[in-house]
mmCIF file of C-alpha atoms and ligand atoms in Angstrom:
data_model
loop_
_atom_site.group_PDB
_atom_site.id
_atom_site.type_symbol
_atom_site.label_atom_id
_atom_site.label_comp_id
_atom_site.label_asym_id
_atom_site.label_seq_id
_atom_site.Cartn_x
_atom_site.Cartn_y
_atom_site.Cartn_z
ATOM 1 C CA MET A 1 14.192 -8.404 31.221
ATOM 2 C CA ALA A 2 15.848 -6.438 28.512
ATOM 3 C CA GLY A 3 13.066 -6.761 25.915
ATOM 4 C CA LYS A 4 13.444 -6.428 22.215
ATOM 5 C CA LEU A 5 13.516 -2.760 21.897
ATOM 6 C CA PRO A 6 15.601 -1.932 24.973
ATOM 7 C CA GLU A 7 16.516 1.685 24.112
ATOM 8 C CA VAL A 8 12.888 2.563 22.910
ATOM 9 C CA GLY A 9 10.667 4.647 25.308
ATOM 10 C CA THR A 10 7.304 6.230 24.832
ATOM 11 C CA THR A 11 7.180 8.085 21.612
ATOM 12 C CA ILE A 12 7.715 11.722 21.436
ATOM 13 C CA PHE A 13 4.237 12.202 20.019
ATOM 14 C CA THR A 14 2.583 10.748 23.246
ATOM 15 C CA VAL A 15 5.032 12.513 25.489
ATOM 16 C CA MET A 16 4.516 15.961 23.726
ATOM 17 C CA SER A 17 0.615 15.564 23.860
ATOM 18 C CA ARG A 18 0.607 14.567 27.479
ATOM 19 C CA ARG A 19 2.881 17.662 28.399
ATOM 20 C CA ALA A 20 0.932 19.959 26.295
ATOM 21 C CA ARG A 21 -2.069 18.927 28.362
ATOM 22 C CA GLU A 22 -0.349 19.223 31.637
ATOM 23 C CA LEU A 23 0.968 22.628 30.838
ATOM 24 C CA ASP A 24 -1.964 23.726 29.121
ATOM 25 C CA ALA A 25 0.006 24.490 26.089
ATOM 26 C CA LEU A 26 -1.152 24.772 22.444
ATOM 27 C CA ASN A 27 -0.583 21.429 20.832
ATOM 28 C CA LEU A 28 0.967 21.741 17.400
ATOM 29 C CA GLY A 29 2.905 18.627 17.980
ATOM 30 C CA GLN A 30 1.250 15.374 17.248
ATOM 31 C CA GLY A 31 -0.448 15.192 13.919
ATOM 32 C CA PHE A 32 -4.246 15.440 14.668
ATOM 33 C CA PRO A 33 -6.892 17.794 13.842
ATOM 34 C CA ASP A 34 -8.441 19.881 16.583
ATOM 35 C CA TYR A 35 -11.607 20.722 14.816
ATOM 36 C CA ASP A 36 -14.717 18.535 14.566
ATOM 37 C CA ILE A 37 -15.109 15.628 12.065
ATOM 38 C CA ASP A 38 -18.074 15.817 9.531
ATOM 39 C CA PRO A 39 -21.153 15.158 11.728
ATOM 40 C CA ARG A 40 -22.437 12.903 8.941
ATOM 41 C CA LEU A 41 -19.607 10.479 9.591
ATOM 42 C CA THR A 42 -20.626 10.434 13.372
ATOM 43 C CA ALA A 43 -24.277 9.697 12.352
ATOM 44 C CA LEU A 44 -23.126 6.895 10.110
ATOM 45 C CA VAL A 45 -21.084 5.341 12.959
ATOM 46 C CA SER A 46 -24.096 5.449 15.166
ATOM 47 C CA ALA A 47 -26.324 4.000 12.336
ATOM 48 C CA ALA A 48 -24.018 1.074 11.669
ATOM 49 C CA MET A 49 -24.011 0.139 15.418
ATOM 50 C CA SER A 50 -27.711 0.555 15.641
ATOM 51 C CA ALA A 51 -28.044 -1.657 12.624
ATOM 52 C CA GLY A 52 -26.308 -4.445 14.521
ATOM 53 C CA HIS A 53 -22.907 -4.490 12.756
ATOM 54 C CA ASN A 54 -21.201 -5.205 15.969
ATOM 55 C CA GLN A 55 -19.562 -8.562 15.594
ATOM 56 C CA TYR A 56 -16.427 -9.510 13.747
ATOM 57 C CA ALA A 57 -15.797 -8.113 10.340
ATOM 58 C CA PRO A 58 -14.360 -10.161 7.623
ATOM 59 C CA MET A 59 -10.574 -10.616 8.292
ATOM 60 C CA GLU A 60 -9.594 -8.890 4.926
ATOM 61 C CA GLY A 61 -12.088 -6.130 5.366
ATOM 62 C CA LEU A 62 -15.797 -5.368 4.760
ATOM 63 C CA PRO A 63 -16.448 -6.037 0.985
ATOM 64 C CA ALA A 64 -18.375 -2.965 0.684
ATOM 65 C CA LEU A 65 -15.683 -0.794 1.935
ATOM 66 C CA ARG A 66 -13.101 -2.558 -0.271
ATOM 67 C CA GLU A 67 -15.319 -1.880 -3.370
ATOM 68 C CA ARG A 68 -15.550 1.740 -2.305
ATOM 69 C CA ILE A 69 -11.799 2.024 -1.975
ATOM 70 C CA ALA A 70 -11.423 0.495 -5.512
ATOM 71 C CA ALA A 71 -13.758 3.010 -6.876
ATOM 72 C CA LYS A 72 -11.785 5.739 -5.040
ATOM 73 C CA LEU A 73 -8.438 4.501 -6.447
ATOM 74 C CA HIS A 74 -10.102 4.649 -9.767
ATOM 75 C CA ALA A 75 -11.159 8.202 -9.415
ATOM 76 C CA SER A 76 -7.832 9.240 -8.139
ATOM 77 C CA TYR A 77 -5.434 7.416 -10.395
ATOM 78 C CA GLY A 78 -7.558 5.906 -13.287
ATOM 79 C CA LEU A 79 -6.470 2.364 -12.199
ATOM 80 C CA ASN A 80 -8.468 -0.756 -11.377
ATOM 81 C CA PHE A 81 -7.718 -2.852 -8.384
ATOM 82 C CA ASP A 82 -9.495 -6.040 -7.514
ATOM 83 C CA PRO A 83 -11.127 -5.412 -4.078
ATOM 84 C CA GLN A 84 -11.010 -9.247 -3.313
ATOM 85 C CA ASP A 85 -7.375 -9.929 -3.816
ATOM 86 C CA GLU A 86 -5.606 -6.611 -3.781
ATOM 87 C CA ILE A 87 -7.039 -4.614 -1.109
ATOM 88 C CA THR A 88 -6.925 -5.343 2.711
ATOM 89 C CA ILE A 89 -8.370 -3.096 5.487
ATOM 90 C CA THR A 90 -5.889 -2.506 8.313
ATOM 91 C CA LEU A 91 -5.869 -0.790 11.808
ATOM 92 C CA GLY A 92 -4.745 2.464 10.469
ATOM 93 C CA ALA A 93 -1.675 2.919 8.283
ATOM 94 C CA THR A 94 0.460 1.858 11.193
ATOM 95 C CA GLU A 95 -0.892 -1.668 11.047
ATOM 96 C CA ALA A 96 -0.448 -2.024 7.341
ATOM 97 C CA ILE A 97 3.141 -0.968 7.646
ATOM 98 C CA PHE A 98 3.852 -3.340 10.640
ATOM 99 C CA SER A 99 2.089 -6.300 8.993
ATOM 100 C CA ALA A 100 3.787 -5.826 5.693
ATOM 101 C CA VAL A 101 7.151 -5.630 7.162
ATOM 102 C CA GLN A 102 6.497 -8.846 9.214
ATOM 103 C CA ALA A 103 5.307 -10.451 6.112
ATOM 104 C CA VAL A 104 8.645 -9.856 4.215
ATOM 105 C CA ILE A 105 11.387 -9.447 6.725
ATOM 106 C CA GLY A 106 13.031 -12.313 8.606
ATOM 107 C CA ALA A 107 16.067 -12.906 10.710
ATOM 108 C CA GLY A 108 19.183 -11.293 9.036
ATOM 109 C CA ASP A 109 17.085 -9.414 6.329
ATOM 110 C CA GLU A 110 17.852 -5.732 5.793
ATOM 111 C CA ALA A 111 15.479 -2.949 5.121
ATOM 112 C CA ILE A 112 16.300 0.484 3.854
ATOM 113 C CA ALA A 113 14.557 3.407 5.449
ATOM 114 C CA PHE A 114 15.405 7.063 5.007
ATOM 115 C CA ASP A 115 16.669 9.379 7.565
ATOM 116 C CA PRO A 116 14.445 11.095 8.815
ATOM 117 C CA ALA A 117 11.634 8.661 8.612
ATOM 118 C CA TYR A 118 8.293 8.146 10.324
ATOM 119 C CA ASP A 119 9.154 6.550 13.760
ATOM 120 C CA SER A 120 7.275 3.245 13.404
ATOM 121 C CA TYR A 121 9.330 1.785 10.512
ATOM 122 C CA GLU A 122 12.557 0.937 12.258
ATOM 123 C CA PRO A 123 10.965 -0.886 15.259
ATOM 124 C CA ALA A 124 8.757 -2.853 12.854
ATOM 125 C CA VAL A 125 11.854 -4.121 10.992
ATOM 126 C CA ARG A 126 13.762 -4.952 14.265
ATOM 127 C CA LEU A 127 10.756 -6.812 15.925
ATOM 128 C CA ALA A 128 10.788 -8.896 12.790
ATOM 129 C CA GLY A 129 14.454 -9.765 13.381
ATOM 130 C CA GLY A 130 15.832 -7.562 10.547
ATOM 131 C CA ARG A 131 18.220 -4.652 10.428
ATOM 132 C CA CYS A 132 17.095 -1.152 9.358
ATOM 133 C CA VAL A 133 19.820 0.518 7.237
ATOM 134 C CA ARG A 134 19.301 4.352 7.235
ATOM 135 C CA VAL A 135 20.006 6.444 4.217
ATOM 136 C CA PRO A 136 20.073 10.226 4.732
ATOM 137 C CA LEU A 137 17.831 12.409 2.680
ATOM 138 C CA ALA A 138 20.018 14.833 0.964
ATOM 139 C CA GLN A 139 20.320 18.539 2.300
ATOM 140 C CA PRO A 140 19.345 21.127 1.582
ATOM 141 C CA GLY A 141 15.695 20.266 0.958
ATOM 142 C CA PHE A 142 15.540 16.605 2.274
ATOM 143 C CA ARG A 143 15.736 14.906 -1.268
ATOM 144 C CA TYR A 144 15.998 11.372 -1.867
ATOM 145 C CA ASP A 145 19.431 10.422 -3.039
ATOM 146 C CA TRP A 146 19.120 7.225 -5.170
ATOM 147 C CA GLU A 147 23.087 6.860 -5.519
ATOM 148 C CA ARG A 148 23.261 6.439 -1.779
ATOM 149 C CA VAL A 149 20.478 4.075 -1.718
ATOM 150 C CA ARG A 150 22.246 1.984 -4.522
ATOM 151 C CA ALA A 151 25.430 1.995 -2.317
ATOM 152 C CA ALA A 152 23.387 0.770 0.670
ATOM 153 C CA LEU A 153 21.902 -2.277 -1.214
ATOM 154 C CA ASN A 154 23.379 -5.773 -0.980
ATOM 155 C CA GLU A 155 22.221 -9.465 -1.223
ATOM 156 C CA ARG A 156 20.424 -9.191 2.170
ATOM 157 C CA THR A 157 18.287 -6.070 1.258
ATOM 158 C CA ARG A 158 14.709 -7.198 1.100
ATOM 159 C CA LEU A 159 12.631 -3.976 1.562
ATOM 160 C CA ILE A 160 12.689 -0.327 0.880
ATOM 161 C CA LEU A 161 10.257 1.801 2.952
ATOM 162 C CA PHE A 162 9.418 4.827 0.897
ATOM 163 C CA ASN A 163 7.350 7.741 1.921
ATOM 164 C CA SER A 164 5.820 10.786 -0.018
ATOM 165 C CA PRO A 165 4.457 13.162 0.777
ATOM 166 C CA HIS A 166 7.081 12.842 3.493
ATOM 167 C CA ASN A 167 6.615 13.240 7.145
ATOM 168 C CA PRO A 168 8.408 15.163 8.743
ATOM 169 C CA ALA A 169 10.350 16.700 5.800
ATOM 170 C CA CYS A 170 7.052 17.947 3.975
ATOM 171 C CA THR A 171 8.514 17.099 0.611
ATOM 172 C CA VAL A 172 6.880 15.321 -2.337
ATOM 173 C CA ALA A 173 8.670 12.947 -4.383
ATOM 174 C CA GLY A 174 8.521 13.349 -8.158
ATOM 175 C CA ALA A 175 8.085 10.835 -11.263
ATOM 176 C CA ALA A 176 11.845 10.798 -11.448
ATOM 177 C CA ASP A 177 12.083 9.560 -7.844
ATOM 178 C CA LEU A 178 9.660 6.611 -8.665
ATOM 179 C CA GLU A 179 11.574 5.830 -11.768
ATOM 180 C CA ALA A 180 14.946 5.716 -9.942
ATOM 181 C CA LEU A 181 13.475 3.502 -7.218
ATOM 182 C CA ALA A 182 11.961 1.162 -9.818
ATOM 183 C CA GLN A 183 15.333 0.867 -11.575
ATOM 184 C CA LEU A 184 17.119 -0.032 -8.375
ATOM 185 C CA ILE A 185 14.957 -2.867 -7.585
ATOM 186 C CA ALA A 186 14.328 -4.057 -10.993
ATOM 187 C CA ALA A 187 16.918 -6.765 -11.106
ATOM 188 C CA ARG A 188 16.781 -7.549 -7.323
ATOM 189 C CA ASP A 189 14.397 -9.373 -5.025
ATOM 190 C CA ILE A 190 13.403 -6.308 -3.114
ATOM 191 C CA VAL A 191 9.723 -5.256 -2.316
ATOM 192 C CA VAL A 192 8.604 -1.638 -1.473
ATOM 193 C CA ILE A 193 6.438 -0.320 1.236
ATOM 194 C CA SER A 194 5.060 3.017 0.111
ATOM 195 C CA ASP A 195 3.516 5.136 2.799
ATOM 196 C CA GLU A 196 1.127 7.342 1.033
ATOM 197 C CA VAL A 197 -1.165 8.442 3.950
ATOM 198 C CA TYR A 198 -0.847 12.161 2.721
ATOM 199 C CA GLU A 199 -1.689 11.301 -0.839
ATOM 200 C CA HIS A 200 -4.293 14.116 -0.981
ATOM 201 C CA VAL A 201 -2.209 16.739 0.816
ATOM 202 C CA VAL A 202 0.056 18.049 -2.009
ATOM 203 C CA PHE A 203 0.249 21.890 -2.264
ATOM 204 C CA ASP A 204 0.780 24.625 -5.059
ATOM 205 C CA GLY A 205 -0.784 22.648 -7.897
ATOM 206 C CA GLY A 206 1.599 19.681 -7.483
ATOM 207 C CA ARG A 207 0.474 16.150 -7.739
ATOM 208 C CA HIS A 208 1.070 12.929 -5.794
ATOM 209 C CA HIS A 209 2.990 10.351 -7.487
ATOM 210 C CA SER A 210 1.724 6.945 -6.083
ATOM 211 C CA VAL A 211 3.671 3.765 -6.687
ATOM 212 C CA LEU A 212 0.373 2.321 -7.969
ATOM 213 C CA THR A 213 0.786 4.557 -10.992
ATOM 214 C CA HIS A 214 4.069 3.073 -11.881
ATOM 215 C CA PRO A 215 3.510 -0.368 -13.312
ATOM 216 C CA GLN A 216 7.037 -1.914 -12.288
ATOM 217 C CA LEU A 217 6.663 -0.489 -8.872
ATOM 218 C CA ALA A 218 2.975 -1.488 -8.454
ATOM 219 C CA ALA A 219 3.893 -4.999 -9.146
ATOM 220 C CA ARG A 220 6.342 -5.033 -6.188
ATOM 221 C CA SER A 221 4.846 -2.605 -3.653
ATOM 222 C CA PHE A 222 2.579 -2.514 -0.689
ATOM 223 C CA ALA A 223 0.997 0.933 -1.051
ATOM 224 C CA VAL A 224 -0.365 2.281 2.413
ATOM 225 C CA PHE A 225 -3.247 4.639 3.045
ATOM 226 C CA SER A 226 -5.280 5.935 6.097
ATOM 227 C CA PHE A 227 -8.912 7.265 6.401
ATOM 228 C CA GLY A 228 -7.611 8.991 9.610
ATOM 229 C CA LYS A 229 -5.929 11.528 7.466
ATOM 230 C CA THR A 230 -8.379 11.642 4.658
ATOM 231 C CA LEU A 231 -11.453 12.042 6.912
ATOM 232 C CA HIS A 232 -9.737 14.304 9.486
ATOM 233 C CA ALA A 233 -10.297 11.685 12.099
ATOM 234 C CA THR A 234 -7.138 10.040 13.229
ATOM 235 C CA GLY A 235 -9.055 8.170 16.045
ATOM 236 C CA LEU A 236 -10.954 5.984 13.537
ATOM 237 C CA ARG A 237 -7.984 3.660 13.087
ATOM 238 C CA VAL A 238 -9.149 2.468 9.630
ATOM 239 C CA GLY A 239 -6.566 2.230 6.914
ATOM 240 C CA TYR A 240 -5.906 0.073 4.007
ATOM 241 C CA CYS A 241 -3.124 -1.623 1.945
ATOM 242 C CA VAL A 242 -3.162 -2.064 -1.748
ATOM 243 C CA ALA A 243 -0.836 -4.795 -3.192
ATOM 244 C CA PRO A 244 -0.629 -7.349 -5.860
ATOM 245 C CA PRO A 245 -2.484 -10.639 -4.975
ATOM 246 C CA ALA A 246 0.801 -12.421 -4.048
ATOM 247 C CA LEU A 247 1.862 -9.735 -1.697
ATOM 248 C CA THR A 248 -1.697 -9.307 -0.432
ATOM 249 C CA ARG A 249 -1.865 -12.995 0.450
ATOM 250 C CA GLU A 250 1.249 -12.744 2.629
ATOM 251 C CA LEU A 251 0.061 -9.631 4.221
ATOM 252 C CA ARG A 252 -3.229 -11.258 5.275
ATOM 253 C CA LYS A 253 -1.394 -14.140 6.893
ATOM 254 C CA VAL A 254 0.263 -11.606 9.305
ATOM 255 C CA HIS A 255 -2.792 -9.320 9.589
ATOM 256 C CA GLN A 256 -5.081 -12.211 10.707
ATOM 257 C CA PHE A 257 -2.863 -12.984 13.663
ATOM 258 C CA ASN A 258 -2.047 -9.425 14.367
ATOM 259 C CA THR A 259 -5.341 -7.478 14.466
ATOM 260 C CA PHE A 260 -7.453 -10.064 12.886
ATOM 261 C CA SER A 261 -10.071 -7.678 11.599
ATOM 262 C CA ILE A 262 -10.883 -4.138 12.014
ATOM 263 C CA SER A 263 -13.892 -2.521 13.758
ATOM 264 C CA HIS A 264 -17.086 -3.606 11.896
ATOM 265 C CA PRO A 265 -19.233 -0.630 12.556
ATOM 266 C CA LEU A 266 -16.494 1.805 11.578
ATOM 267 C CA GLN A 267 -15.926 0.018 8.262
ATOM 268 C CA HIS A 268 -19.631 0.121 7.542
ATOM 269 C CA ALA A 269 -19.648 3.885 8.171
ATOM 270 C CA VAL A 270 -16.575 4.777 6.170
ATOM 271 C CA ALA A 271 -18.110 2.663 3.381
ATOM 272 C CA ALA A 272 -21.422 4.495 3.540
ATOM 273 C CA TYR A 273 -19.586 7.890 3.853
ATOM 274 C CA LEU A 274 -17.561 7.163 0.787
ATOM 275 C CA ALA A 275 -20.776 6.223 -1.060
ATOM 276 C CA GLU A 276 -22.147 9.735 -0.129
ATOM 277 C CA HIS A 277 -18.832 11.448 -0.770
ATOM 278 C CA PRO A 278 -16.969 9.562 -3.589
ATOM 279 C CA ASP A 279 -14.743 12.523 -4.133
ATOM 280 C CA CYS A 280 -13.726 12.793 -0.347
ATOM 281 C CA GLY A 281 -10.026 13.967 -0.235
ATOM 282 C CA ALA A 282 -10.348 15.997 -3.314
ATOM 283 C CA ASP A 283 -10.487 19.273 -1.288
ATOM 284 C CA LEU A 284 -7.977 18.527 1.158
ATOM 285 C CA ALA A 285 -5.122 20.081 -0.613
ATOM 286 C CA SER A 286 -6.698 23.490 -0.816
ATOM 287 C CA PHE A 287 -8.068 23.134 2.745
ATOM 288 C CA PHE A 288 -4.505 22.329 4.228
ATOM 289 C CA GLN A 289 -2.796 24.697 1.758
ATOM 290 C CA ALA A 290 -4.872 27.698 3.155
ATOM 291 C CA LYS A 291 -3.870 26.560 6.760
ATOM 292 C CA ARG A 292 -0.159 26.308 5.805
ATOM 293 C CA ASP A 293 -0.129 29.755 4.132
ATOM 294 C CA ARG A 294 -2.071 31.336 7.236
ATOM 295 C CA LEU A 295 0.606 30.065 9.532
ATOM 296 C CA ARG A 296 3.489 31.018 7.248
ATOM 297 C CA ASN A 297 2.237 34.490 6.584
ATOM 298 C CA ALA A 298 1.780 34.875 10.369
ATOM 299 C CA LEU A 299 5.290 33.948 11.053
ATOM 300 C CA ASP A 300 6.731 35.821 8.159
ATOM 301 C CA ALA A 301 8.522 38.408 10.265
ATOM 302 C CA SER A 302 9.242 36.360 13.178
ATOM 303 C CA GLY A 303 12.898 35.550 12.354
ATOM 304 C CA PHE A 304 12.143 31.789 12.213
ATOM 305 C CA GLY A 305 13.118 30.156 8.899
ATOM 306 C CA LEU A 306 10.201 28.490 7.186
ATOM 307 C CA PRO A 307 11.441 25.719 4.724
ATOM 308 C CA PRO A 308 9.215 24.939 1.845
ATOM 309 C CA ALA A 309 6.351 22.679 2.764
ATOM 310 C CA GLN A 310 5.272 20.954 -0.465
ATOM 311 C CA GLY A 311 2.706 18.564 1.233
ATOM 312 C CA THR A 312 1.587 16.779 4.402
ATOM 313 C CA TYR A 313 -0.085 18.539 7.238
ATOM 314 C CA PHE A 314 3.120 19.893 8.744
ATOM 315 C CA GLN A 315 5.401 22.850 8.451
ATOM 316 C CA LEU A 316 8.942 22.924 9.707
ATOM 317 C CA LEU A 317 10.385 25.848 11.622
ATOM 318 C CA ASP A 318 14.034 26.577 11.405
ATOM 319 C CA PHE A 319 15.206 28.210 14.537
ATOM 320 C CA SER A 320 19.029 28.318 13.689
ATOM 321 C CA ARG A 321 18.902 32.125 13.916
ATOM 322 C CA PHE A 322 17.951 32.053 17.601
ATOM 323 C CA ALA A 323 19.568 28.951 19.273
ATOM 324 C CA PRO A 324 22.181 26.292 18.825
ATOM 325 C CA ARG A 325 21.207 23.383 16.902
ATOM 326 C CA ASP A 326 19.527 21.254 19.564
ATOM 327 C CA ASP A 327 16.063 20.401 18.616
ATOM 328 C CA MET A 328 15.186 18.603 21.733
ATOM 329 C CA GLN A 329 16.258 21.502 23.831
ATOM 330 C CA PHE A 330 14.538 24.043 21.585
ATOM 331 C CA ALA A 331 11.260 22.130 21.560
ATOM 332 C CA GLU A 332 11.396 21.976 25.324
ATOM 333 C CA ARG A 333 11.773 25.839 25.412
ATOM 334 C CA LEU A 334 8.914 26.255 23.058
ATOM 335 C CA LEU A 335 6.739 24.182 25.328
ATOM 336 C CA THR A 336 7.604 25.667 28.625
ATOM 337 C CA GLU A 337 8.398 29.341 27.609
ATOM 338 C CA ALA A 338 6.193 29.938 24.571
ATOM 339 C CA ARG A 339 3.601 27.390 25.610
ATOM 340 C CA VAL A 340 3.526 25.711 22.070
ATOM 341 C CA ALA A 341 3.940 22.086 21.880
ATOM 342 C CA THR A 342 5.953 21.142 18.663
ATOM 343 C CA ILE A 343 7.869 17.951 17.552
ATOM 344 C CA PRO A 344 11.618 17.970 17.366
ATOM 345 C CA LEU A 345 13.018 16.084 14.504
ATOM 346 C CA SER A 346 15.667 13.978 16.059
ATOM 347 C CA PRO A 347 13.229 11.035 16.956
ATOM 348 C CA PHE A 348 12.735 10.685 13.225
ATOM 349 C CA TYR A 349 16.535 9.842 12.854
ATOM 350 C CA ALA A 350 18.353 6.640 13.611
ATOM 351 C CA VAL A 351 20.817 8.597 15.645
ATOM 352 C CA PRO A 352 19.911 11.796 17.248
ATOM 353 C CA GLN A 353 21.584 14.799 15.398
ATOM 354 C CA PRO A 354 22.199 18.487 16.099
ATOM 355 C CA LEU A 355 19.238 19.655 14.060
ATOM 356 C CA PRO A 356 17.788 23.245 13.587
ATOM 357 C CA PHE A 357 14.174 22.170 12.996
ATOM 358 C CA VAL A 358 11.006 21.369 14.891
ATOM 359 C CA ARG A 359 7.717 20.376 13.251
ATOM 360 C CA LEU A 360 4.460 22.171 13.559
ATOM 361 C CA CYS A 361 1.196 20.555 12.732
ATOM 362 C CA ILE A 362 -1.076 22.714 10.530
ATOM 363 C CA ALA A 363 -4.147 20.503 10.913
ATOM 364 C CA LYS A 364 -5.755 22.933 13.412
ATOM 365 C CA GLN A 365 -8.459 25.449 13.630
ATOM 366 C CA ASP A 366 -7.537 28.916 12.300
ATOM 367 C CA ARG A 367 -7.735 30.337 15.669
ATOM 368 C CA THR A 368 -5.214 27.774 17.095
ATOM 369 C CA LEU A 369 -2.868 28.558 14.346
ATOM 370 C CA ASP A 370 -3.237 32.367 14.939
ATOM 371 C CA GLU A 371 -2.703 32.015 18.518
ATOM 372 C CA ALA A 372 0.285 29.766 18.145
ATOM 373 C CA ALA A 373 1.773 32.238 15.686
ATOM 374 C CA ALA A 374 1.282 35.016 18.189
ATOM 375 C CA ARG A 375 3.070 33.011 20.899
ATOM 376 C CA LEU A 376 5.992 32.123 18.615
ATOM 377 C CA ASN A 377 6.322 35.768 17.369
ATOM 378 C CA ALA A 378 6.273 36.953 21.008
ATOM 379 C CA PHE A 379 8.971 34.304 21.906
ATOM 380 C CA ALA A 380 11.070 35.262 18.933
ATOM 381 C CA GLN A 381 10.887 38.837 20.048
ATOM 382 C CA ARG A 382 12.109 37.949 23.673
ATOM 383 C CA LEU A 383 14.899 35.879 22.100
ATOM 384 C CA ARG A 384 16.016 38.713 19.762
ATOM 385 C CA ALA A 385 15.845 41.222 22.690
ATOM 386 C CA ALA A 386 17.876 38.816 25.063
HETATM 387 C C1 PLP B 1 3.906 9.179 7.354
HETATM 388 C C2 PLP B 1 2.943 8.540 8.236
HETATM 389 N N1 PLP B 1 2.824 7.245 8.090
HETATM 390 C C3 PLP B 1 1.767 6.600 8.894
HETATM 391 C C4 PLP B 1 1.277 7.347 9.890
HETATM 392 C C5 PLP B 1 0.224 6.436 10.783
HETATM 393 O O1 PLP B 1 -1.057 6.505 10.119
HETATM 394 P P1 PLP B 1 -2.311 5.754 11.107
HETATM 395 O O2 PLP B 1 -2.671 7.022 12.092
HETATM 396 O O3 PLP B 1 -3.418 5.667 10.005
HETATM 397 O O4 PLP B 1 -1.904 4.603 11.676
HETATM 398 C C6 PLP B 1 1.263 8.642 10.048
HETATM 399 C C7 PLP B 1 0.576 9.346 11.043
HETATM 400 O O5 PLP B 1 0.865 10.532 11.438
HETATM 401 C C8 PLP B 1 2.297 9.231 9.213
HETATM 402 O O6 PLP B 1 2.521 10.595 9.314
#
């Protein structure tokens, strides 16, 4: 059987993590921390199960958790959202994106995604029967090019998949980007999915511009967040989507037949954790900025280019000084020769391109980052000598 995604294989993240284990390489590929989560969160999960919260949670999410999220949104953005009608708990950000896409895209509809983009966007659109139109981010610096977006719009366009801070580009959209996006959709029947999983990871004193802070965009957007990122626990699989009541109703119609409801004890634990740490997320920028700077400083003399990283928990490595623009091949060499697993950028593009970048995850213990830098420096030295 051909299936609905015939050319799609196992994602590069899964493949790289598996091969890193097999080869005993340092894994700076897939985006997950290698350090322990807060033991208090572990204790709260255990307490929630002991307290008997082990049956189905409410479909739209535990009320106590949605209230805590509303308080968190107020603390972050000074805005009030109705936990009842505007906040839905999802299985990570991935489910929020998938369910929102299914809610708005039908056969023949078009969605705009950028190139590069997080890899789940396009399959979600295609599984809904739609077509994903990819608009390149402008080089240098992977900037949103709103004129190109305008040129890609037509009467079939239903959705724009926006992401900031951006994975894998490590860029942060500004207020002017939000304004341009709002103007583009103002007179059209288009909604936005805004992937904001790295909302707290913006460096160098910059700030995250959420679509929720832009009234015209907030009225037309599904804003997507993840406790996996905010609590350093990507295995939690608890995320949420904030959207106006009409969009939330449509999202929940899909969500109830997709995942139905999210782990009940984990929702209790996260709600209790937020009650104890209402400002959780506030220290993430400085925490990850220190890691970014540590890795950049350690690679300073390597000969690899280090494009600016304004946010997210990644750093791009530009290897153009050492090898031809073939990121798949260079990632393979880094894995087998330097014993460092990275993620090539091609899988984030609609059509693989000759690219000079691989992506490194900085959400690692300092000693992992130091060892990775030592291996990358030694490899660069061998390449220079060759
Ligand atoms: C940009 C972006 N969106 C969504 C996700 C998925 O988030 P979750 O693990 O909560 O499903 C990730 C995970 O790496 C991501 O980087």
